Short mmCIF file of C-alpha atoms in Angstrom, two decimals:
data_model
loop_
_atom_site.label_atom_id
_atom_site.label_comp_id
_atom_site.label_asym_id
_atom_site.label_seq_id
_atom_site.Cartn_x
_atom_site.Cartn_y
_atom_site.Cartn_z
CA MET A 29 -40.79 -12.03 10.90
CA THR A 30 -38.19 -13.94 12.91
CA ALA A 31 -37.97 -13.76 16.69
CA ALA A 32 -34.16 -13.74 16.76
CA PRO A 33 -32.50 -10.30 17.05
CA PRO A 34 -31.36 -8.90 13.71
CA LEU A 35 -27.80 -9.52 12.57
CA LEU A 36 -27.51 -5.97 11.34
CA GLN A 37 -29.61 -3.10 12.56
CA VAL A 38 -29.49 0.35 10.99
CA GLN A 39 -31.36 3.02 12.98
CA GLY A 40 -32.05 6.48 11.59
CA LEU A 41 -28.70 6.53 9.80
CA SER A 42 -27.74 9.76 8.05
CA VAL A 43 -24.61 10.48 6.03
CA ARG A 44 -23.61 13.92 4.88
CA TYR A 45 -21.08 14.73 2.14
CA GLY A 46 -20.36 18.40 2.80
CA SER A 47 -23.71 20.14 2.40
CA VAL A 48 -25.34 17.19 0.63
CA LEU A 49 -27.42 14.83 2.74
CA ALA A 50 -26.72 11.53 0.95
CA LEU A 51 -28.60 9.36 3.41
CA ASP A 52 -31.47 10.71 5.50
CA GLY A 53 -32.56 8.64 8.51
CA LEU A 54 -32.39 5.12 7.08
CA ASP A 55 -33.93 2.26 9.11
CA LEU A 56 -33.00 -1.24 8.00
CA GLU A 57 -32.67 -4.70 9.53
CA VAL A 58 -31.01 -7.75 8.09
CA HIS A 59 -31.67 -11.11 9.76
CA ALA A 60 -29.44 -14.16 9.53
CA GLY A 61 -30.01 -16.07 6.32
CA GLU A 62 -31.87 -13.28 4.52
CA LEU A 63 -31.16 -11.77 1.13
CA VAL A 64 -32.23 -8.13 1.31
CA ALA A 65 -32.17 -5.97 -1.82
CA LEU A 66 -31.52 -2.24 -1.58
CA LEU A 67 -32.89 -0.66 -4.75
CA GLY A 68 -33.03 2.78 -6.27
CA SER A 69 -31.57 4.91 -9.01
CA ASN A 70 -28.10 6.41 -9.22
CA GLY A 71 -27.33 8.71 -6.29
CA ALA A 72 -30.23 7.46 -4.13
CA GLY A 73 -27.86 6.59 -1.28
CA LYS A 74 -27.50 2.83 -1.83
CA SER A 75 -23.69 2.71 -2.02
CA THR A 76 -23.47 5.25 0.78
CA THR A 77 -25.43 2.84 3.00
CA LEU A 78 -22.90 0.06 2.37
CA ARG A 79 -19.97 2.44 2.80
CA ALA A 80 -21.38 3.56 6.14
CA ILE A 81 -21.90 -0.02 7.34
CA SER A 82 -18.29 -0.92 6.53
CA ARG A 83 -17.18 2.38 8.12
CA LEU A 84 -15.67 3.91 5.00
CA VAL A 85 -17.73 7.07 5.50
CA PRO A 86 -18.65 8.67 8.82
CA ALA A 87 -22.28 8.79 9.92
CA SER A 88 -23.68 12.22 10.79
CA ALA A 89 -26.60 10.80 12.80
CA GLY A 90 -28.18 7.51 13.78
CA GLY A 91 -26.90 4.14 14.90
CA LEU A 92 -25.47 0.93 13.44
CA PHE A 93 -25.57 -2.33 15.40
CA TRP A 94 -24.11 -5.77 14.78
CA GLY A 95 -25.93 -8.33 16.89
CA GLY A 96 -26.69 -5.49 19.31
CA ARG A 97 -23.09 -4.24 19.37
CA PRO A 98 -22.47 -0.67 18.11
CA LEU A 99 -20.55 -0.57 14.82
CA LEU A 100 -20.03 3.18 14.58
CA PRO A 101 -16.90 3.35 16.78
CA LEU A 102 -15.15 0.68 14.68
CA ARG A 103 -12.70 1.04 11.82
CA THR A 104 -13.23 -0.73 8.49
CA GLU A 105 -10.71 -3.48 9.27
CA GLN A 106 -12.56 -4.26 12.48
CA THR A 107 -15.90 -4.68 10.73
CA VAL A 108 -14.24 -7.26 8.47
CA LYS A 109 -13.05 -9.09 11.56
CA LEU A 110 -16.64 -9.15 12.89
CA GLY A 111 -17.79 -10.90 9.73
CA ILE A 112 -18.88 -8.12 7.37
CA SER A 113 -17.42 -8.42 3.89
CA HIS A 114 -18.03 -5.55 1.47
CA CYS A 115 -17.67 -6.26 -2.24
CA PRO A 116 -17.30 -2.71 -3.59
CA GLU A 117 -18.84 -1.00 -6.60
CA GLY A 118 -16.74 -1.23 -9.74
CA ARG A 119 -15.22 -4.57 -8.62
CA ARG A 120 -11.88 -3.05 -7.59
CA VAL A 121 -9.83 -6.17 -8.03
CA LEU A 122 -6.09 -5.70 -7.45
CA ALA A 123 -5.12 -5.46 -11.11
CA ARG A 124 -1.38 -5.95 -10.57
CA GLN A 125 -1.82 -9.17 -8.59
CA THR A 126 -2.76 -12.61 -9.84
CA VAL A 127 -6.21 -14.09 -9.36
CA ALA A 128 -4.79 -16.43 -6.71
CA VAL A 129 -3.16 -13.59 -4.75
CA ASN A 130 -6.39 -11.57 -4.88
CA LEU A 131 -8.23 -14.51 -3.34
CA GLU A 132 -5.52 -15.10 -0.72
CA LEU A 133 -5.70 -11.45 0.30
CA GLY A 134 -9.44 -11.88 0.73
CA ALA A 135 -8.57 -14.25 3.58
CA TRP A 136 -6.10 -11.75 5.08
CA LEU A 137 -7.55 -11.89 8.61
CA ARG A 138 -7.83 -15.67 8.73
CA HIS A 139 -5.12 -17.89 10.11
CA ASP A 140 -6.64 -21.32 9.52
CA ARG A 141 -4.50 -22.33 6.56
CA ALA A 142 -6.40 -25.56 5.90
CA GLY A 143 -9.76 -23.77 5.95
CA VAL A 144 -8.45 -21.08 3.59
CA ASN A 145 -7.24 -23.74 1.15
CA ASP A 146 -10.66 -25.44 1.29
CA ASP A 147 -12.37 -22.12 0.57
CA LEU A 148 -9.99 -21.43 -2.33
CA GLU A 149 -11.06 -24.72 -3.91
CA ARG A 150 -14.69 -23.89 -3.15
CA CYS A 151 -14.32 -20.53 -4.95
CA TYR A 152 -12.67 -22.22 -7.91
CA SER A 153 -15.50 -24.73 -8.17
CA LEU A 154 -18.08 -21.93 -7.80
CA PHE A 155 -16.32 -19.94 -10.54
CA PRO A 156 -14.50 -22.44 -12.80
CA ARG A 157 -13.24 -19.61 -15.03
CA LEU A 158 -11.23 -18.21 -12.11
CA ALA A 159 -9.59 -21.62 -11.67
CA GLU A 160 -8.44 -21.56 -15.30
CA ARG A 161 -6.97 -18.10 -14.83
CA ARG A 162 -5.58 -18.37 -11.32
CA ARG A 163 -2.02 -17.45 -12.40
CA GLN A 164 -3.11 -14.49 -14.57
CA LEU A 165 -3.05 -10.87 -13.46
CA ALA A 166 -6.50 -9.76 -12.34
CA GLY A 167 -6.17 -6.66 -14.55
CA ASN A 168 -6.22 -8.88 -17.63
CA LEU A 169 -9.57 -10.50 -16.83
CA SER A 170 -12.80 -9.53 -18.57
CA GLY A 171 -15.37 -7.43 -16.72
CA GLY A 172 -17.50 -10.44 -15.86
CA GLU A 173 -14.51 -12.41 -14.63
CA GLN A 174 -13.41 -9.47 -12.49
CA GLN A 175 -16.88 -9.33 -10.93
CA MET A 176 -16.68 -13.04 -10.13
CA LEU A 177 -13.22 -12.54 -8.66
CA ALA A 178 -14.47 -9.65 -6.52
CA ILE A 179 -17.34 -11.78 -5.16
CA ALA A 180 -15.08 -14.79 -4.62
CA ARG A 181 -12.53 -12.59 -2.85
CA SER A 182 -15.22 -11.30 -0.48
CA LEU A 183 -16.29 -14.88 0.24
CA MET A 184 -12.72 -15.81 1.18
CA ALA A 185 -13.20 -13.90 4.43
CA ARG A 186 -16.01 -16.39 5.28
CA PRO A 187 -18.32 -13.48 6.01
CA THR A 188 -21.41 -13.70 8.16
CA LEU A 189 -22.86 -10.86 6.07
CA LEU A 190 -21.92 -10.18 2.48
CA LEU A 191 -22.48 -6.62 1.21
CA LEU A 192 -22.61 -6.45 -2.57
CA ASP A 193 -22.55 -3.16 -4.44
CA GLU A 194 -24.04 -3.35 -7.96
CA PRO A 195 -22.62 -6.72 -9.01
CA SER A 196 -24.58 -6.52 -12.30
CA LEU A 197 -23.18 -3.14 -13.33
CA GLY A 198 -21.73 -3.15 -16.83
CA LEU A 199 -22.31 -6.87 -17.40
CA ALA A 200 -24.00 -8.44 -20.42
CA PRO A 201 -27.50 -9.88 -19.66
CA ARG A 202 -26.23 -13.46 -19.80
CA LEU A 203 -23.53 -12.64 -17.21
CA VAL A 204 -26.02 -10.79 -15.00
CA GLU A 205 -28.06 -13.97 -14.94
CA GLU A 206 -24.97 -16.02 -14.08
CA VAL A 207 -23.92 -13.69 -11.24
CA MET A 208 -27.47 -13.53 -9.83
CA GLY A 209 -27.69 -17.32 -10.05
CA THR A 210 -24.51 -17.60 -7.99
CA LEU A 211 -25.89 -15.19 -5.38
CA ALA A 212 -29.12 -17.21 -5.22
CA ASP A 213 -27.04 -20.37 -4.65
CA LEU A 214 -25.10 -18.68 -1.85
CA HIS A 215 -28.37 -17.55 -0.27
CA ARG A 216 -29.81 -21.05 -0.53
CA ASN A 217 -26.77 -22.35 1.34
CA GLY A 218 -27.46 -20.00 4.22
CA GLN A 219 -25.33 -16.95 3.32
CA THR A 220 -26.79 -13.63 4.52
CA LEU A 221 -26.62 -10.93 1.82
CA LEU A 222 -27.38 -7.25 1.51
CA LEU A 223 -27.53 -6.57 -2.21
CA VAL A 224 -27.43 -3.07 -3.69
CA GLU A 225 -28.78 -2.99 -7.24
CA GLN A 226 -30.12 -0.64 -9.89
CA ASN A 227 -31.34 -3.69 -11.75
CA ALA A 228 -34.44 -4.11 -9.55
CA GLU A 229 -35.92 -6.90 -11.62
CA ALA A 230 -32.86 -9.10 -11.36
CA ALA A 231 -32.42 -8.37 -7.64
CA LEU A 232 -36.09 -8.96 -6.70
CA ALA A 233 -36.04 -12.27 -8.55
CA ILE A 234 -33.67 -13.68 -5.92
CA ALA A 235 -34.30 -11.48 -2.83
CA ASP A 236 -36.51 -12.18 0.21
CA ARG A 237 -37.26 -8.53 0.87
CA GLY A 238 -36.45 -5.18 -0.65
CA LEU A 239 -36.23 -1.47 0.09
CA VAL A 240 -36.38 1.32 -2.45
CA LEU A 241 -34.35 4.44 -1.78
CA GLU A 242 -34.95 7.83 -3.33
CA ALA A 243 -32.81 10.86 -2.49
CA GLY A 244 -31.52 9.22 0.67
CA ARG A 245 -34.93 8.12 2.04
CA VAL A 246 -36.80 4.83 1.94
CA VAL A 247 -39.89 5.31 -0.24
CA LEU A 248 -41.00 1.72 -0.39
CA ARG A 249 -40.33 -1.51 1.47
CA GLY A 250 -41.80 -4.97 1.46
CA SER A 251 -41.35 -8.59 0.47
CA ALA A 252 -39.83 -9.23 -2.93
CA ALA A 253 -43.16 -10.58 -4.16
CA GLU A 254 -45.02 -7.43 -3.06
CA LEU A 255 -42.46 -5.16 -4.64
CA ARG A 256 -42.57 -7.07 -7.92
CA GLN A 257 -46.33 -6.36 -8.04
CA ASN A 258 -46.08 -2.70 -6.99
CA SER A 259 -47.25 -0.48 -9.81
CA GLY A 260 -45.12 2.54 -8.84
CA LEU A 261 -41.97 0.49 -8.73
CA ARG A 262 -42.89 -1.23 -12.00
CA ALA A 263 -43.21 2.15 -13.66
CA SER A 264 -39.92 3.57 -12.43
CA TYR A 265 -37.58 0.58 -12.18
CA LEU A 266 -39.01 -2.50 -13.81
CA GLY A 267 -39.68 -1.01 -17.20
CA GLY A 268 -43.50 -0.96 -16.97
CA MET B 18 44.31 5.59 -15.66
CA ASP B 19 41.50 3.42 -14.30
CA THR B 20 40.84 0.12 -15.94
CA LEU B 21 37.42 -0.63 -17.32
CA LEU B 22 36.86 -3.24 -14.61
CA GLN B 23 37.71 -0.69 -11.95
CA ILE B 24 35.23 1.79 -13.39
CA LEU B 25 32.56 -0.87 -13.61
CA VAL B 26 33.00 -2.06 -10.03
CA ASN B 27 33.10 1.50 -8.70
CA GLY B 28 30.08 2.50 -10.74
CA ILE B 29 28.03 -0.53 -9.82
CA SER B 30 28.83 -0.29 -6.11
CA VAL B 31 28.02 3.44 -5.93
CA GLY B 32 24.94 2.78 -8.02
CA ALA B 33 23.89 -0.01 -5.68
CA VAL B 34 23.91 2.43 -2.75
CA TYR B 35 21.87 4.95 -4.78
CA ALA B 36 19.44 2.17 -5.59
CA LEU B 37 19.14 1.13 -1.93
CA PHE B 38 18.54 4.73 -0.96
CA ALA B 39 16.01 5.36 -3.75
CA LEU B 40 14.16 2.17 -2.83
CA GLY B 41 13.40 3.81 0.52
CA TYR B 42 11.73 6.73 -1.29
CA THR B 43 9.87 4.24 -3.48
CA LEU B 44 8.40 2.28 -0.56
CA VAL B 45 6.76 5.34 0.95
CA PHE B 46 5.78 6.77 -2.42
CA SER B 47 4.09 3.57 -3.55
CA VAL B 48 1.98 3.37 -0.38
CA LEU B 49 1.10 7.05 0.15
CA GLY B 50 1.76 8.55 -3.28
CA VAL B 51 3.92 11.26 -1.70
CA ILE B 52 7.67 11.83 -1.37
CA ASN B 53 9.24 11.87 2.09
CA PHE B 54 11.69 14.77 1.86
CA ALA B 55 13.19 13.86 5.24
CA HIS B 56 14.74 10.81 3.57
CA GLY B 57 18.10 12.54 2.98
CA ALA B 58 18.26 13.59 6.63
CA LEU B 59 17.68 9.98 7.72
CA PHE B 60 20.56 8.96 5.48
CA THR B 61 22.74 11.45 7.37
CA LEU B 62 21.48 10.14 10.69
CA GLY B 63 22.39 6.60 9.62
CA ALA B 64 25.95 7.68 8.85
CA TYR B 65 26.35 9.44 12.24
CA LEU B 66 24.83 6.52 14.16
CA THR B 67 27.18 4.09 12.40
CA TYR B 68 30.12 6.36 13.24
CA LEU B 69 29.10 6.35 16.92
CA GLY B 70 28.50 2.61 16.84
CA VAL B 71 32.01 1.71 15.74
CA GLY B 72 33.32 3.78 18.67
CA GLY B 73 33.84 7.18 17.01
CA ALA B 74 33.98 10.22 19.33
CA VAL B 75 32.07 13.49 18.85
CA GLY B 76 34.35 16.39 17.77
CA SER B 77 35.01 19.57 19.75
CA ASN B 78 32.26 21.73 18.15
CA GLY B 79 29.24 19.65 19.06
CA ALA B 80 27.11 19.91 22.17
CA LEU B 81 28.16 16.33 22.91
CA ALA B 82 31.88 17.22 22.43
CA GLY B 83 34.21 14.36 23.32
CA TRP B 84 31.40 11.91 23.93
CA ALA B 85 31.70 8.35 22.62
CA LEU B 86 30.08 5.01 23.30
CA PRO B 87 31.92 3.06 26.00
CA LEU B 88 32.45 0.26 23.51
CA ALA B 89 33.32 -0.08 19.83
CA LEU B 90 30.97 -2.40 17.95
CA PRO B 91 32.04 -4.31 14.85
CA PHE B 92 31.00 -2.43 11.69
CA PRO B 93 28.21 -4.83 10.61
CA VAL B 94 26.57 -4.60 14.05
CA ALA B 95 26.93 -0.81 14.15
CA LEU B 96 25.42 -0.59 10.65
CA LEU B 97 22.43 -2.74 11.56
CA LEU B 98 21.78 -0.77 14.75
CA ALA B 99 22.04 2.49 12.79
CA GLY B 100 19.50 1.11 10.32
CA ALA B 101 17.16 0.19 13.19
CA GLY B 102 17.63 3.66 14.72
CA CYS B 103 16.69 5.29 11.41
CA ALA B 104 13.64 3.03 11.12
CA LEU B 105 12.46 4.33 14.51
CA ALA B 106 13.31 7.92 13.56
CA ASN B 107 11.26 7.56 10.37
CA LEU B 108 8.30 6.26 12.37
CA LEU B 109 8.57 9.47 14.37
CA VAL B 110 8.67 11.49 11.12
CA GLU B 111 5.51 9.66 10.02
CA ALA B 112 3.74 10.39 13.31
CA ILE B 113 4.69 14.08 13.27
CA ALA B 114 4.83 15.11 9.62
CA PHE B 115 2.46 12.68 7.87
CA ARG B 116 -0.23 11.17 10.11
CA PRO B 117 -1.89 14.44 11.22
CA LEU B 118 -2.20 15.48 7.54
CA ARG B 119 -3.52 12.06 6.52
CA ARG B 120 -6.22 12.28 9.19
CA ARG B 121 -7.38 15.54 7.65
CA GLY B 122 -7.14 14.26 4.09
CA ALA B 123 -4.72 17.06 3.21
CA GLU B 124 -3.38 17.98 -0.22
CA PRO B 125 -0.34 15.86 -1.22
CA LEU B 126 1.65 19.07 -1.70
CA LEU B 127 1.47 19.79 2.04
CA TYR B 128 3.45 16.63 2.84
CA LEU B 129 6.30 18.14 0.87
CA ILE B 130 6.49 21.05 3.33
CA THR B 131 6.04 19.02 6.52
CA SER B 132 8.50 16.28 5.57
CA LEU B 133 11.05 18.84 4.38
CA GLY B 134 10.58 20.60 7.73
CA ALA B 135 11.09 17.35 9.64
CA GLY B 136 14.29 16.77 7.64
CA VAL B 137 15.63 20.26 8.36
CA VAL B 138 14.92 19.82 12.09
CA LEU B 139 16.71 16.46 12.10
CA VAL B 140 19.76 17.86 10.29
CA ASN B 141 19.92 20.80 12.70
CA LEU B 142 19.68 18.50 15.71
CA LEU B 143 22.60 16.54 14.29
CA GLN B 144 24.54 19.76 13.80
CA ILE B 145 23.87 20.83 17.40
CA ALA B 146 24.94 17.45 18.73
CA PHE B 147 27.93 16.77 16.47
CA GLY B 148 28.99 20.18 15.19
CA ALA B 149 29.38 21.02 11.51
CA GLU B 150 32.70 19.26 10.96
CA GLY B 151 33.20 16.13 8.91
CA TYR B 152 33.84 12.69 10.32
CA ALA B 153 35.58 9.66 8.88
CA LEU B 154 34.97 6.14 10.06
CA PRO B 155 38.19 4.64 11.46
CA ALA B 156 40.31 2.89 8.83
CA ASP B 157 40.23 -0.33 10.83
CA ALA B 158 36.42 -0.39 10.95
CA LEU B 159 36.48 -3.39 8.64
CA GLY B 160 38.94 -5.29 10.85
CA ASP B 161 41.42 -7.47 8.98
CA LEU B 162 39.96 -6.92 5.53
CA PRO B 163 42.70 -5.52 3.25
CA PRO B 164 41.71 -1.99 2.10
CA VAL B 165 42.54 -2.67 -1.55
CA LEU B 166 42.21 -5.86 -3.55
CA SER B 167 43.93 -6.58 -6.83
CA LEU B 168 41.64 -8.21 -9.31
CA ALA B 169 42.75 -8.93 -12.89
CA GLY B 170 45.06 -5.90 -12.86
CA ALA B 171 42.43 -3.59 -11.41
CA ARG B 172 42.86 -2.10 -7.94
CA ILE B 173 39.51 -2.29 -6.20
CA ARG B 174 38.75 -0.98 -2.72
CA SER B 175 37.30 -3.72 -0.58
CA VAL B 176 34.75 -1.19 0.72
CA GLN B 177 33.27 -1.06 -2.78
CA LEU B 178 32.80 -4.81 -2.83
CA LEU B 179 31.23 -4.70 0.63
CA LEU B 180 28.81 -1.99 -0.51
CA LEU B 181 27.86 -4.07 -3.50
CA LEU B 182 27.38 -7.20 -1.41
CA VAL B 183 25.26 -5.57 1.30
CA CYS B 184 23.07 -3.72 -1.22
CA ALA B 185 22.56 -6.84 -3.31
CA VAL B 186 21.54 -8.92 -0.29
CA VAL B 187 19.20 -6.27 1.15
CA MET B 188 17.52 -5.62 -2.19
CA ALA B 189 17.12 -9.34 -2.92
CA VAL B 190 15.57 -9.97 0.50
CA LEU B 191 13.26 -6.97 0.14
CA THR B 192 12.14 -7.96 -3.36
CA VAL B 193 11.39 -11.54 -2.35
CA TRP B 194 9.54 -10.31 0.73
CA LEU B 195 7.44 -7.87 -1.32
CA GLU B 196 6.56 -10.42 -4.00
CA ARG B 197 6.18 -13.62 -2.02
CA SER B 198 5.25 -12.96 1.59
CA ARG B 199 1.80 -12.27 3.01
CA GLY B 200 2.94 -8.96 4.47
CA GLY B 201 4.64 -7.89 1.23
CA ARG B 202 1.53 -8.62 -0.80
CA ALA B 203 -0.61 -6.71 1.69
CA LEU B 204 1.76 -3.74 1.36
CA GLN B 205 1.38 -3.93 -2.43
CA ALA B 206 -2.39 -4.15 -2.06
CA VAL B 207 -2.41 -0.94 0.00
CA SER B 208 -0.16 0.68 -2.56
CA GLU B 209 -2.49 -0.24 -5.43
CA ASP B 210 -5.81 0.57 -3.75
CA ALA B 211 -5.88 1.55 -0.08
CA VAL B 212 -9.69 1.52 0.21
CA THR B 213 -10.01 -1.98 -1.20
CA ALA B 214 -7.18 -3.15 1.05
CA ARG B 215 -9.14 -1.92 4.07
CA LEU B 216 -12.26 -3.74 2.85
CA LEU B 217 -10.18 -6.94 2.87
CA GLY B 218 -9.33 -6.28 6.52
CA ILE B 219 -5.79 -5.00 5.92
CA ASP B 220 -4.87 -2.35 8.47
CA SER B 221 -3.59 0.30 6.06
CA ASP B 222 -2.26 2.51 8.87
CA ALA B 223 -0.07 -0.37 10.03
CA MET B 224 1.13 -0.87 6.45
CA VAL B 225 1.99 2.82 6.16
CA ARG B 226 4.04 2.57 9.36
CA LEU B 227 5.73 -0.57 8.05
CA SER B 228 6.68 1.20 4.84
CA PHE B 229 8.14 4.12 6.79
CA ALA B 230 10.13 1.78 9.06
CA LEU B 231 11.53 -0.15 6.08
CA SER B 232 12.25 3.06 4.24
CA GLY B 233 14.12 4.46 7.27
CA LEU B 234 16.08 1.23 7.55
CA LEU B 235 17.19 1.53 3.91
CA ALA B 236 18.14 5.20 4.36
CA GLY B 237 20.15 4.35 7.49
CA LEU B 238 21.96 1.42 5.88
CA SER B 239 22.90 3.43 2.80
CA GLY B 240 24.04 6.35 5.00
CA GLY B 241 26.28 4.08 7.07
CA LEU B 242 27.77 2.46 3.97
CA VAL B 243 28.51 5.79 2.29
CA GLY B 244 29.96 7.09 5.57
CA LEU B 245 32.35 4.16 5.52
CA SER B 246 33.18 4.50 1.85
CA VAL B 247 33.67 8.26 1.40
CA SER B 248 33.44 9.66 4.99
CA ILE B 249 30.80 12.00 6.43
CA ALA B 250 31.22 15.53 5.07
CA GLY B 251 29.00 17.12 7.76
CA PRO B 252 25.33 17.20 8.73
CA TYR B 253 24.27 18.45 5.30
CA PHE B 254 25.89 15.70 3.24
CA GLY B 255 22.63 13.79 3.00
CA ILE B 256 21.08 16.59 0.95
CA VAL B 257 23.14 15.81 -2.15
CA TYR B 258 22.27 12.15 -1.79
CA GLY B 259 18.64 13.07 -1.18
CA LEU B 260 18.52 14.95 -4.47
CA LYS B 261 20.39 12.25 -6.33
CA GLY B 262 18.09 9.62 -4.85
CA LEU B 263 15.12 11.60 -6.18
CA GLY B 264 16.82 11.70 -9.55
CA VAL B 265 17.29 7.93 -9.45
CA LEU B 266 13.65 7.51 -8.49
CA VAL B 267 12.37 9.64 -11.35
CA LEU B 268 14.83 8.05 -13.77
CA GLY B 269 13.74 4.52 -12.89
CA GLY B 270 10.04 5.35 -12.86
CA LEU B 271 8.17 6.50 -9.75
CA GLY B 272 6.99 3.65 -7.58
CA SER B 273 8.79 0.92 -9.51
CA VAL B 274 11.16 -1.29 -7.48
CA PRO B 275 13.17 -2.65 -10.43
CA GLY B 276 13.17 0.92 -11.77
CA ALA B 277 14.92 2.17 -8.63
CA LEU B 278 17.59 -0.53 -9.06
CA LEU B 279 18.18 0.24 -12.73
CA GLY B 280 18.12 4.00 -12.12
CA GLY B 281 20.71 3.64 -9.35
CA LEU B 282 23.04 1.62 -11.54
CA VAL B 283 22.71 4.03 -14.47
CA VAL B 284 23.54 7.07 -12.33
CA GLY B 285 26.39 5.24 -10.54
CA LEU B 286 28.00 4.11 -13.78
CA ALA B 287 27.58 7.54 -15.38
CA GLU B 288 29.45 9.07 -12.43
CA ALA B 289 32.17 6.43 -12.37
CA ALA B 290 32.88 7.02 -16.05
CA VAL B 291 33.98 10.60 -15.26
CA PRO B 292 37.83 10.58 -15.09
CA GLY B 293 39.40 11.30 -11.69
CA ASP B 294 40.84 14.72 -12.61
CA LEU B 295 37.36 15.92 -13.63
CA SER B 296 35.65 14.55 -10.52
CA GLY B 297 34.07 17.96 -9.85
CA LEU B 298 31.82 17.29 -12.83
CA LYS B 299 30.44 14.01 -11.51
CA ASP B 300 27.12 15.42 -10.36
CA ALA B 301 26.77 17.44 -13.57
CA VAL B 302 27.28 14.30 -15.64
CA ALA B 303 24.85 12.30 -13.54
CA PHE B 304 22.10 14.89 -13.82
CA ALA B 305 22.78 15.55 -17.50
CA PHE B 306 22.22 11.85 -18.03
CA LEU B 307 19.00 12.08 -16.07
CA PHE B 308 17.71 14.97 -18.22
CA ALA B 309 18.63 13.19 -21.42
CA ILE B 310 16.77 10.01 -20.48
CA LEU B 311 13.70 11.88 -19.25
CA LEU B 312 13.50 13.79 -22.53
CA LEU B 313 13.23 10.46 -24.32
CA ARG B 314 11.13 8.62 -21.71
CA PRO B 315 9.18 10.98 -19.46
CA GLN B 316 7.66 8.11 -17.43
CA GLY B 317 11.16 6.90 -16.48
CA LEU B 318 12.97 3.76 -17.62
CA LEU B 319 10.57 1.23 -16.08
CA GLY B 320 7.67 3.52 -15.19
CA ARG B 321 4.20 2.23 -15.92
CA PRO B 322 1.17 4.28 -16.76
CA PRO B 323 -0.95 4.60 -13.60
CA ILE B 324 -3.79 2.10 -13.28
CA SER B 325 -7.02 4.04 -13.24
CA LYS B 326 -9.10 3.39 -10.17
CA VAL B 327 -12.82 3.24 -10.82
#
C-alpha cells in the first residue's frame, strides 16, 4: 500500500479479562488518511481493541506502536496528548454539563484558545443541531444528538487518529446515514479513522479497508470493495 | 431568653461551619464515590494547627510539652496556614489509605476501614503530641474586634459573624470555581464519569488529589473556626463533628454541593433552637431532625437519582 510507516501498528495484541481471552494476537495497521473498519458481532473483541489502544485495558501480550513509538507504557491521558481520540461506545456524554461545556472539555489538553474557538464553530457548522442546543444539558439531548455530540467532542482534541466505537448503535436508519455521511466527510478532508461497527454494510460503504473479528481473532481482511463482495461476510453480516 | 435574631444568627453561623465541613466530604465523595472517614481527624488537626499558629503553647501532658511557635501569627494567617497544612495531610491520607486500594480496584467498603484507620492514627498522633487536655484559643486572637456586638437588641458574638463571613466567602468561591473554571468543570467531569474524563485527556489521578487537597483545606478551615468559637475539647472533638458532617451530607443529598449547604443550615438552626438550659439535647435534636427528614425524603433534601452510566 503506502510506503510511509503506519500511524498505528498493532502487533500480536492479546487482551485477557480474567480467564477469558477477549483479543487473541491481533495484527492491524492504520496509515495516515485511511478509514479502517473493524467489523464483527457482539463480543468479537472490537471494543476491546479500541480500549487497548487508548490504554483503558492492559494488554496481556503483543505490542502497540504510534509512529514507531511504543504505546503500551503510556496512560490514557498520554495517548490523547499524542493525538489519539477515542469516542466510546454508548456515547458517554457528560449528561450534567451543557453541550458547550462537553465540547470545551474535549479540548482539555489544548491551550490555543483561538484554535479551540475555531474548532467549536467548525463543530457547530458540522452539526447544526448542536449549535441550536449549545446551552442545554447534554443529558436532555436525543440519542442521535448525543452521538453527534460525542463525535464532535472527540474532534475538539484535533486528533490525528479518531477511534469510533459503534457510532450507529441504537440510531434510526436515517440517523445512521447522517452519522456515516459525516464520517465520510471527515475522511475526505484527511482525517484518519478506525471505525468499530456491527453495521458492516454501513461501515464498508465509507471505509477504505476492513477487518472482521470473530472470538478475538481476525477471520477476514481486505479492501472494502473485496469485503462487500465476500460471500461469507454477506451471509453473516450483510443480510445475504 | 434569646431573641429570635440571636437564635437565627447562631444557627446560621454554626450551620455554615457544618456546611463547609460537609462540603469537604462531598468533594471526595463526588469524585471517588467513597466517604473519607479521616475527615473528622483533619478537622481536629486544623483546630490544633490554628491554635499553634496564633502562638498557643502545648500543655504539660503532651510529648511537645511547653513548646510554642516563636511568633504569634494573626488569626486569619494562622487559619489559612492550618487549612494548607490539612490539605497536605489529606494528600498523605490519599496516598496511604486510598491510592493503593484504587490501584487494585478494591471494594468501596475497604476505603471505609483504611480511611477510618488513617483518622485514628492522626488523632492518636495529636494526642501524643498535645496530650488529651482541651485548649482554648486566646481571647485576643481576633485583635481589637469587640467580643460581643449589639444588634437590634440581640447580643451576638462577633466570632459568629466571622464564622458566617468566612464560610460564605469560601463556599461562594468554591461554587464559582466548580461551575465556571476549566479545572472545576474537569473535576465535575471526573465525578460524573471517570473513564470518559480520561478519554478526554483529563488526568483523573490529579483530579482525585485536587479533591483531597480541597477537602482537607475545608476540614482545616472549619476546625480552626470551631476551635476559635467553642474551644478545642481534646483530640477526639472532631469525631462528633465528623458524625454530624456525615449527617449533614446525607440530609442534603450525597454528592450535592447545594445540598451540603442546605443540610448544614438545617442542622445548625435545629440546634440553635434548643434553649440554653437544655443544651445537652442539642445533638439529639439535630439527629432527630435528620431521621425525620430522611423518613420523608430518603434521597436527601437535594439528592438526585444517580445517572445511569451505559
